[in-house]
Amino acid sequence: LTRVIVATDDDRILNHVVNFGGEAMMTSMSHTSGTDRCNEVAQKLDTNFDVIVNIQGDEPYINPKQIEEIISLFKTKKTQIGTLAKKITNLDIVADKNSPKAIFDSNRTALNFCRNIKKTSSAHTYYKHIGIYAFRKKTLEDICKLPQTDNEKRERLEQLRWLDNGYEIKVGITSYESISVDTPKDIVKIEQLMR
């Protein structure tokens, strides 16, 4: 990464980042997603970056190698949007609606994302979606203008809006686990790990 900016709508976060020597930008309070917030910052920048990586605040355990993995998806000029997935080894995760799943073809192009897979088989391989995204700058700007789709509203997964509108999402396979904050219980779990 050549530049890291914390995008926030909270003065406390902005001041904290600035106090430890980081860079932060205030953004609108009206954003409904981290992607919209990321896009606001990207549009304010005077430098034209090739790829914008959105490392979300609810994914505190993103591994730096995962950032490298997602950026590597853009070696192909065709890639407009990238994300990561990890092979699921515990079938209980497949039924966990708080852990979105990624479904993709043999070229690792996303076909669908869902919260729950009802019929599971031990003979099938399932993948957990890791909540990190990267975009070409123009693609990021364009997808943030799209209205929500029914699929997105039903699953509460914004990447379905992009698929519904014909955008291709390239999926990188990672071996690194990530723990996201989806429920209050997750905060307790992460606090225990940090100790």
Short mmCIF file of C-alpha atoms in Angstrom, two decimals, residues 16-160:
data_model
loop_
_atom_site.label_atom_id
_atom_site.label_comp_id
_atom_site.label_asym_id
_atom_site.label_seq_id
_atom_site.Cartn_x
_atom_site.Cartn_y
_atom_site.Cartn_z
CA HIS A 16 -7.11 9.08 17.68
CA VAL A 17 -5.62 8.26 14.26
CA VAL A 18 -3.99 11.70 13.93
CA ASN A 19 -2.56 11.41 17.47
CA PHE A 20 -0.68 8.21 16.63
CA GLY A 21 0.63 9.73 13.40
CA GLY A 22 -1.82 8.18 10.95
CA GLU A 23 -3.85 9.85 8.22
CA ALA A 24 -7.62 10.17 8.53
CA MET A 25 -10.39 11.95 6.63
CA MET A 26 -13.83 12.96 7.78
CA THR A 27 -16.66 11.67 5.60
CA SER A 28 -20.41 12.12 5.45
CA MET A 29 -22.59 10.63 8.18
CA SER A 30 -25.16 9.57 5.58
CA HIS A 31 -23.19 6.67 4.07
CA THR A 32 -24.90 3.29 4.27
CA SER A 33 -21.75 1.24 3.63
CA GLY A 34 -18.00 1.28 4.02
CA THR A 35 -17.76 1.19 0.23
CA ASP A 36 -19.56 4.53 -0.03
CA ARG A 37 -17.26 6.00 2.62
CA CYS A 38 -14.20 4.63 0.81
CA ASN A 39 -15.44 6.14 -2.46
CA GLU A 40 -15.87 9.59 -0.90
CA VAL A 41 -12.21 9.56 0.17
CA ALA A 42 -11.07 8.21 -3.21
CA GLN A 43 -12.87 11.05 -5.01
CA LYS A 44 -11.24 13.67 -2.75
CA LEU A 45 -7.69 12.47 -3.48
CA ASP A 46 -5.58 14.44 -5.92
CA THR A 47 -3.50 11.32 -6.68
CA ASN A 48 -5.01 8.88 -9.18
CA PHE A 49 -4.36 5.45 -7.66
CA ASP A 50 -4.78 2.37 -9.87
CA VAL A 51 -6.41 0.29 -7.16
CA ILE A 52 -8.31 1.31 -4.02
CA VAL A 53 -8.36 -1.29 -1.21
CA ASN A 54 -11.20 -1.12 1.30
CA ILE A 55 -10.04 -2.67 4.60
CA GLN A 56 -13.16 -2.53 6.73
CA GLY A 57 -13.18 -1.64 10.41
CA ASP A 58 -15.25 -4.70 11.29
CA GLU A 59 -12.39 -6.94 10.09
CA PRO A 60 -9.66 -6.15 12.68
CA TYR A 61 -7.74 -9.37 11.98
CA ILE A 62 -7.05 -8.84 8.28
CA ASN A 63 -3.53 -10.17 7.72
CA PRO A 64 -1.11 -7.93 5.74
CA LYS A 65 -0.53 -10.91 3.41
CA GLN A 66 -4.26 -10.83 2.58
CA ILE A 67 -3.81 -7.25 1.40
CA GLU A 68 -1.05 -8.48 -0.91
CA GLU A 69 -3.29 -11.34 -2.08
CA ILE A 70 -6.15 -9.04 -3.04
CA ILE A 71 -3.86 -6.55 -4.80
CA SER A 72 -2.33 -9.41 -6.83
CA LEU A 73 -5.77 -10.00 -8.42
CA PHE A 74 -5.27 -6.72 -10.31
CA LYS A 75 -2.22 -7.93 -12.25
CA THR A 76 -4.86 -8.76 -14.86
CA LYS A 77 -6.20 -5.55 -16.38
CA LYS A 78 -9.63 -7.18 -16.72
CA THR A 79 -10.11 -7.26 -12.93
CA GLN A 80 -12.40 -4.44 -11.80
CA ILE A 81 -13.37 -5.68 -8.30
CA GLY A 82 -11.56 -8.16 -6.08
CA THR A 83 -12.30 -9.90 -2.79
CA LEU A 84 -11.07 -12.95 -0.83
CA ALA A 85 -12.49 -16.27 0.34
CA LYS A 86 -11.18 -19.02 2.62
CA LYS A 87 -11.97 -22.71 2.46
CA ILE A 88 -14.37 -23.75 5.24
CA THR A 89 -13.16 -26.72 7.26
CA ASN A 90 -15.97 -26.63 9.87
CA LEU A 91 -19.41 -27.27 8.34
CA ASP A 92 -21.08 -25.37 11.24
CA ILE A 93 -19.82 -22.16 9.58
CA VAL A 94 -21.78 -23.01 6.42
CA ALA A 95 -25.04 -22.68 8.39
CA ASP A 96 -23.93 -19.54 10.28
CA LYS A 97 -25.85 -16.60 8.76
CA ASN A 98 -23.35 -14.16 10.27
CA SER A 99 -20.58 -15.66 8.15
CA PRO A 100 -21.25 -14.91 4.44
CA LYS A 101 -20.22 -17.51 1.87
CA ALA A 102 -18.68 -16.93 -1.57
CA ILE A 103 -19.67 -19.06 -4.55
CA PHE A 104 -17.46 -18.81 -7.64
CA ASP A 105 -16.60 -20.66 -10.84
CA SER A 106 -13.39 -22.42 -11.88
CA ASN A 107 -11.92 -19.07 -13.00
CA ARG A 108 -12.61 -17.72 -9.50
CA THR A 109 -15.22 -15.29 -10.80
CA ALA A 110 -17.98 -14.76 -8.23
CA LEU A 111 -21.36 -16.27 -9.06
CA ASN A 112 -23.10 -15.49 -5.77
CA PHE A 113 -22.68 -14.55 -2.13
CA CYS A 114 -25.08 -15.78 0.55
CA ARG A 115 -25.46 -15.96 4.30
CA ASN A 116 -26.84 -19.48 4.58
CA ILE A 117 -26.52 -22.67 2.54
CA LYS A 118 -29.43 -24.91 3.50
CA LYS A 119 -28.37 -28.25 1.98
CA THR A 120 -24.76 -29.09 2.77
CA SER A 121 -22.65 -32.06 1.82
CA SER A 122 -19.31 -33.16 3.21
CA ALA A 123 -18.32 -33.98 -0.39
CA HIS A 124 -18.61 -30.32 -1.40
CA THR A 125 -16.09 -27.54 -0.73
CA TYR A 126 -17.48 -24.31 0.73
CA TYR A 127 -15.79 -20.94 1.07
CA LYS A 128 -16.21 -18.24 3.68
CA HIS A 129 -16.20 -14.71 2.30
CA ILE A 130 -13.50 -12.48 3.81
CA GLY A 131 -14.71 -8.87 4.07
CA ILE A 132 -12.00 -7.03 2.20
CA TYR A 133 -12.50 -5.45 -1.23
CA ALA A 134 -10.39 -3.75 -3.86
CA PHE A 135 -11.55 -1.71 -6.84
CA ARG A 136 -10.35 0.16 -9.87
CA LYS A 137 -11.06 3.78 -8.98
CA LYS A 138 -13.61 4.33 -11.78
CA THR A 139 -15.42 1.09 -10.92
CA LEU A 140 -15.66 2.16 -7.27
CA GLU A 141 -17.17 5.47 -8.33
CA ASP A 142 -19.68 3.77 -10.66
CA ILE A 143 -20.93 1.08 -8.27
CA CYS A 144 -21.57 3.69 -5.57
CA LYS A 145 -24.15 5.30 -7.89
CA LEU A 146 -26.16 2.08 -8.22
CA PRO A 147 -29.47 1.70 -6.33
CA GLN A 148 -29.89 -1.24 -3.95
CA THR A 149 -31.24 -4.43 -5.50
CA ASP A 150 -33.73 -6.91 -4.02
CA ASN A 151 -30.96 -9.51 -3.61
CA GLU A 152 -28.84 -7.05 -1.64
CA LYS A 153 -31.74 -6.10 0.62
CA ARG A 154 -32.69 -9.72 1.26
CA GLU A 155 -29.16 -10.96 2.07
CA ARG A 156 -27.81 -7.64 3.42
CA LEU A 157 -24.71 -8.08 1.22
CA GLU A 158 -23.81 -5.07 -0.91
CA GLN A 159 -21.67 -7.10 -3.35
CA LEU A 160 -24.89 -8.64 -4.70
#
